[in-house]
Short mmCIF file of C-alpha atoms in Angstrom, two decimals:
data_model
loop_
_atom_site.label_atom_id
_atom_site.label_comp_id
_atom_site.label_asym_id
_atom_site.label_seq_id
_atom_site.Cartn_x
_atom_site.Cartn_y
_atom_site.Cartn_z
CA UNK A 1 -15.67 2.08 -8.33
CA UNK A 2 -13.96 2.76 -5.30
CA UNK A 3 -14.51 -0.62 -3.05
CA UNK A 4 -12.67 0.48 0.22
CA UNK A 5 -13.02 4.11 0.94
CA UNK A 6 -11.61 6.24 4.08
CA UNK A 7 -14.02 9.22 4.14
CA UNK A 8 -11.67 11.68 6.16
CA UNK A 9 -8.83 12.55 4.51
CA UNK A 10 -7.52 13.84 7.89
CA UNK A 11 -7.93 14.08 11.98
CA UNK A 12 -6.07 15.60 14.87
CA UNK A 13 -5.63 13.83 18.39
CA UNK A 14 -4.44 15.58 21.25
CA UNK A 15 -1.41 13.03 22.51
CA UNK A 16 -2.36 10.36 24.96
CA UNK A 17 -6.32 10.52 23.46
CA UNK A 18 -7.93 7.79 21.46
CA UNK A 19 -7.41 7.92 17.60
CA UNK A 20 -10.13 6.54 15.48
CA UNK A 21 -9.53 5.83 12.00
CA UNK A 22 -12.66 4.51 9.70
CA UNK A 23 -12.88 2.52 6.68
CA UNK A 24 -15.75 0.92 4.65
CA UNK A 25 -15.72 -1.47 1.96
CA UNK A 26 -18.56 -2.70 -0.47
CA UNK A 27 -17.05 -6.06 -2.07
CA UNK A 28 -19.03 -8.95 0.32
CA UNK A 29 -15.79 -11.17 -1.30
CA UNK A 30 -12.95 -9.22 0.96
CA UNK A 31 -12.18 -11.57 3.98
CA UNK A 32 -8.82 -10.28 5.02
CA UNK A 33 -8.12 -6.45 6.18
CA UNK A 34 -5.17 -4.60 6.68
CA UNK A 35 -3.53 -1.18 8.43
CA UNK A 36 -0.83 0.57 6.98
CA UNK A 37 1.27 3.24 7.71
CA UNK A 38 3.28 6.04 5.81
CA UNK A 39 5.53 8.63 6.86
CA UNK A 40 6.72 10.70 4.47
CA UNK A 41 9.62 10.32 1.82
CA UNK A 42 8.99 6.15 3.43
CA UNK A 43 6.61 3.72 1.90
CA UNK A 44 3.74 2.23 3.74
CA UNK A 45 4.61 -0.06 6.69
CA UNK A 46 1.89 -3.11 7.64
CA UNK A 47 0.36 -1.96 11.45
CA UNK A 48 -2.65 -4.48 11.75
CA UNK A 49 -4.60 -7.36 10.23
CA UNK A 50 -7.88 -9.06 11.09
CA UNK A 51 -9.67 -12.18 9.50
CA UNK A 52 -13.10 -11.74 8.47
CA UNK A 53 -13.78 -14.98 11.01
CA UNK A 54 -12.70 -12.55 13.74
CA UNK A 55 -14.31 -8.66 14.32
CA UNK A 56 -11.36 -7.88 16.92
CA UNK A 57 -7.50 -7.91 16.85
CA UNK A 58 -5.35 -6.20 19.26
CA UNK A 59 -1.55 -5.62 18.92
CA UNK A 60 -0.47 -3.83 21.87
CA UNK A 61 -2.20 0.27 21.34
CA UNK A 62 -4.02 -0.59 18.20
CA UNK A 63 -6.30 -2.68 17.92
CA UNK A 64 -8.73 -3.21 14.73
CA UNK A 65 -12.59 -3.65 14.87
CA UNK A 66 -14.67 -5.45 12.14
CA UNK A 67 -18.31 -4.96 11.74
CA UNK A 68 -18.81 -7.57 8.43
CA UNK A 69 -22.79 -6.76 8.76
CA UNK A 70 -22.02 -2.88 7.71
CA UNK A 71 -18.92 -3.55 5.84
CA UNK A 72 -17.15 -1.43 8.37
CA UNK A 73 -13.60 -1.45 10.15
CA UNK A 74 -11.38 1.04 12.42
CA UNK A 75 -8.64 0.83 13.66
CA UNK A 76 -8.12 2.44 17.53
CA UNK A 77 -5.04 3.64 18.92
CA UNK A 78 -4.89 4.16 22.43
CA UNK A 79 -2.91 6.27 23.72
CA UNK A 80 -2.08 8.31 20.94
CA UNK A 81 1.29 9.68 20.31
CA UNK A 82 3.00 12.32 18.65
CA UNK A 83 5.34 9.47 16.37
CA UNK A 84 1.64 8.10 15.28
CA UNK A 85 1.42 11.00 13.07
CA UNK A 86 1.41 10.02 9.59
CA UNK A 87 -1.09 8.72 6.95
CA UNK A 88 -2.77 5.44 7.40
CA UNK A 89 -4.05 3.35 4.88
CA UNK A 90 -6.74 0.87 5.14
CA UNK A 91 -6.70 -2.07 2.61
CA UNK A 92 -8.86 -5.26 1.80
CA UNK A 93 -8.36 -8.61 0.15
CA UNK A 94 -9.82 -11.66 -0.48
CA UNK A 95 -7.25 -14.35 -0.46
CA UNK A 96 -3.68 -13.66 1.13
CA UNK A 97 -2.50 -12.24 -2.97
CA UNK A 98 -0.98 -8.84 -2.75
CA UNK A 99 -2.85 -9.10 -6.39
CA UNK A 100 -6.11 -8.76 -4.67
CA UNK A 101 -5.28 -5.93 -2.23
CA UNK A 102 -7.44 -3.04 -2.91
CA UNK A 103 -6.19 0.67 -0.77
CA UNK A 104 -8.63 2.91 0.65
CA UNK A 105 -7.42 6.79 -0.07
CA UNK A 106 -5.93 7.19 3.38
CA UNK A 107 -6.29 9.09 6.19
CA UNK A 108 -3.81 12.13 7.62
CA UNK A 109 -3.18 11.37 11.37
CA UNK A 110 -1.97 14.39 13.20
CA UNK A 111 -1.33 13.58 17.01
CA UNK A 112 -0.47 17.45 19.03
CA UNK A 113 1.58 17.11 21.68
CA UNK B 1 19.75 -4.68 5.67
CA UNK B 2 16.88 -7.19 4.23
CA UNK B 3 14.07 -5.34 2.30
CA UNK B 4 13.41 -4.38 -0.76
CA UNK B 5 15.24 -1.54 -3.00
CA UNK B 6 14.25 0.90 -5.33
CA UNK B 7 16.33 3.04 -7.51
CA UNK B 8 16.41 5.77 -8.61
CA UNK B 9 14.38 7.82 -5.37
CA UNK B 10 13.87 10.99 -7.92
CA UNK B 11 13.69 11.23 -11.58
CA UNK B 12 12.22 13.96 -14.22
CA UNK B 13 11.44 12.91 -17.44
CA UNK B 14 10.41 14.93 -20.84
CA UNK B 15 7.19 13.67 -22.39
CA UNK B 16 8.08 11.32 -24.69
CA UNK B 17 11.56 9.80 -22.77
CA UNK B 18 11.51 6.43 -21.32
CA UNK B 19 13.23 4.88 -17.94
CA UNK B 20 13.19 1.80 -16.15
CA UNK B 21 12.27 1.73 -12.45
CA UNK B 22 14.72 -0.65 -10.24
CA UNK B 23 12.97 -3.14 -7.76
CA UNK B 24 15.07 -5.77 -5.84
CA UNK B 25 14.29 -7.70 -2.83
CA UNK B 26 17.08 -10.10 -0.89
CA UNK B 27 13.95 -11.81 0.82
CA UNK B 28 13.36 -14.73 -1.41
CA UNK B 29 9.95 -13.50 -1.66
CA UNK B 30 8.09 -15.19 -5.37
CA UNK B 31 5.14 -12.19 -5.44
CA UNK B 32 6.34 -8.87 -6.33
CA UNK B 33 3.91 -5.92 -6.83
CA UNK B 34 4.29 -2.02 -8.36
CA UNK B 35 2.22 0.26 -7.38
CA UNK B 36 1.40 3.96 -7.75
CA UNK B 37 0.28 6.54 -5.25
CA UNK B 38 -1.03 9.78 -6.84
CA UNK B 39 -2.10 12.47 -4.26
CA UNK B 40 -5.00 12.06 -1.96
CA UNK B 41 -5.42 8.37 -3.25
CA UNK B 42 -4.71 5.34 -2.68
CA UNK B 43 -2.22 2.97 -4.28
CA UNK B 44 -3.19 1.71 -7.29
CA UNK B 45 -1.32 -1.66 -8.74
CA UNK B 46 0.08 -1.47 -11.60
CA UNK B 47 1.87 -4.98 -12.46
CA UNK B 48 2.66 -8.06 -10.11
CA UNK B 49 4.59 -11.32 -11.07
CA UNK B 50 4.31 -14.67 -8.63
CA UNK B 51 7.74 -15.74 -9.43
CA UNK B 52 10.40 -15.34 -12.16
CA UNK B 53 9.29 -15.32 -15.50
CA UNK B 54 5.78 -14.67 -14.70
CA UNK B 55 4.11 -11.33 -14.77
CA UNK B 56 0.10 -10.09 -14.88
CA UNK B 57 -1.31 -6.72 -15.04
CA UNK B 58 -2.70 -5.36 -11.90
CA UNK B 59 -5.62 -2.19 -12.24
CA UNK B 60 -3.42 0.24 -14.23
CA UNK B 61 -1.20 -1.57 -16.72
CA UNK B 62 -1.36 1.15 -19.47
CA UNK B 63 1.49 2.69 -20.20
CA UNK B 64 3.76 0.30 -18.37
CA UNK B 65 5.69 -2.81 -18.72
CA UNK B 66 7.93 -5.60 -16.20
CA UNK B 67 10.00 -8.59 -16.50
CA UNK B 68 11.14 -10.98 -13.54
CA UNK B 69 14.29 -12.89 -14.84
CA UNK B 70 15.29 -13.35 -11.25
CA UNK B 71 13.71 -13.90 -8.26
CA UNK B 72 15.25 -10.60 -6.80
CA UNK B 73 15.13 -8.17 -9.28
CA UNK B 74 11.34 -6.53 -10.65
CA UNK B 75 11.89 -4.04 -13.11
CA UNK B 76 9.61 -1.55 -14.01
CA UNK B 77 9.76 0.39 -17.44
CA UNK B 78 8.13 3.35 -18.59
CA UNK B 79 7.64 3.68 -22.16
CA UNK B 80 7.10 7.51 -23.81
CA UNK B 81 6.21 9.20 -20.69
CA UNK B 82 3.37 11.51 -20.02
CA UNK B 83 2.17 13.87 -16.94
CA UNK B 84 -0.10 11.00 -16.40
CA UNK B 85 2.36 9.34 -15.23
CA UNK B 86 3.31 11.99 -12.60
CA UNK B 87 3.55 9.55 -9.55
CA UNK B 88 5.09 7.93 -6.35
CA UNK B 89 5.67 4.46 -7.29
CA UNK B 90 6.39 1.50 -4.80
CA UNK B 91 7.70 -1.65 -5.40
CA UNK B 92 6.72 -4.36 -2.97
CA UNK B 93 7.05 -8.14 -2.18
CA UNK B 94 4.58 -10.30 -0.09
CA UNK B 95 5.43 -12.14 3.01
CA UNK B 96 4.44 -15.56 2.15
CA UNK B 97 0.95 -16.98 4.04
CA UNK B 98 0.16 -13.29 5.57
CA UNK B 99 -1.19 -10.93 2.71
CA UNK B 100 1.26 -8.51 4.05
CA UNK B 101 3.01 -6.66 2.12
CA UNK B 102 6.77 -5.05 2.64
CA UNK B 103 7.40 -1.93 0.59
CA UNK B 104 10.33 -0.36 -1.01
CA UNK B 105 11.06 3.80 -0.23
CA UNK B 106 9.52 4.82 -3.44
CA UNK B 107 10.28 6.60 -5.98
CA UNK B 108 8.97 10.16 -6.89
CA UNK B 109 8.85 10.47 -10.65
CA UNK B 110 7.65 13.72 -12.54
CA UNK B 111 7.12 14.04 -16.38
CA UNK B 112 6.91 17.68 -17.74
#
């Protein structure tokens, strides 16, 4: 039962374009969300977080939506650059427990110069 | 530099051998978490302890055990390894009040 899922493995930006990364979750309970990034041979790094009391945070170019009524989030970078490329990982939680953090599979950025 | 370690980065194992995965952080961080990344999924946890003496299975215990004698150090060991176990494995600790979490390198284990 996967409860967040990232239905594209992988996208492609041309630099300075808007990235849009997606990510859906089923569990009603999740009221804390989370970006992460990975480079390779690197583990994840934390980008982004939103509250489910809030459906916007910004943090200078990304900034994370939340839609609670469709169980929706993405996360927009803008501009995008060629150092964004890497995987990105959406994950969900209810509570502030690393315990309760459940990863979506992760989506490939690739930004072309 | 503050983080959190993990040794070794590479390992292959024989089916059958068993190893013990390093963890330490120099954060004073209480939660510690392992997890597992297999290819074109996400990570998966495998054990997490709140402080020292106190561990609890995560999603995918089997196969695996941990001990936290000290705040720093979160050991993971691998008992009679099989390709199942094929995986990228993270250690991470929690930044206290955020739900973030700050991850170790990994390390890339392979059991043929």
């Amino acid at each position: 039962d996967q409860q967040v899922k990232q239905n594209s493995p992988s996208l492609s930006v041309q630099e300075g374009r808007i990235s849009i990364l997606n990510c859906d979750y089923t569990n009603s309970m999740f009221d804390y969300f989370l970006w992460y990034k990975k480079y390779p041979a690197e583990g994840p790094t934390f980008l982004i977080s939103i509250s489910s009391i809030k459906d916007k945070n910004e943090d200078g170019r990304f900034t994370v939506f939340l839609n609670k009524s469709a169980k929706h989030l993405s996360l927009h970078i803008v501009p995008s650059q060629p150092g964004d490329s890497a995987v990105y990982f959406c994950a969900a939680s209810w509570g502030t427990s690393g315990s309760r953090l459940t990863f979506g599979e992760g989506t490939q950025l690739t930004v072309n110069p | 530099n503050a983080g959190v370690t993990q040794t070794p980065k590479f390992r292959i194992l024989k089916i059958g051998q068993s190893m013990t995965l390093q963890c330490a952080q120099d954060m004073n961080h209480n939660y510690m978490y392992w997890y597992r990344q297999d290819p074109g999924m996400g990570l998966k946890l495998i054990y997490y302890s709140v402080g020292a003496g106190i561990t609890d299975k995560g999603e995918v215990p089997n196969g695996y055990n941990v001990s936290r004698s000290t705040t720093e150090d979160f050991p993971l060991r691998l008992e009679l390894a099989a390709p199942s176990q094929t995986s990228v494995y993270f250690c991470a600790s929690i930044v206290p009040n955020t739900g973030e979490l700050f991850f170790g390198e990994g390390s890339r284990l392979t059991v043929l």
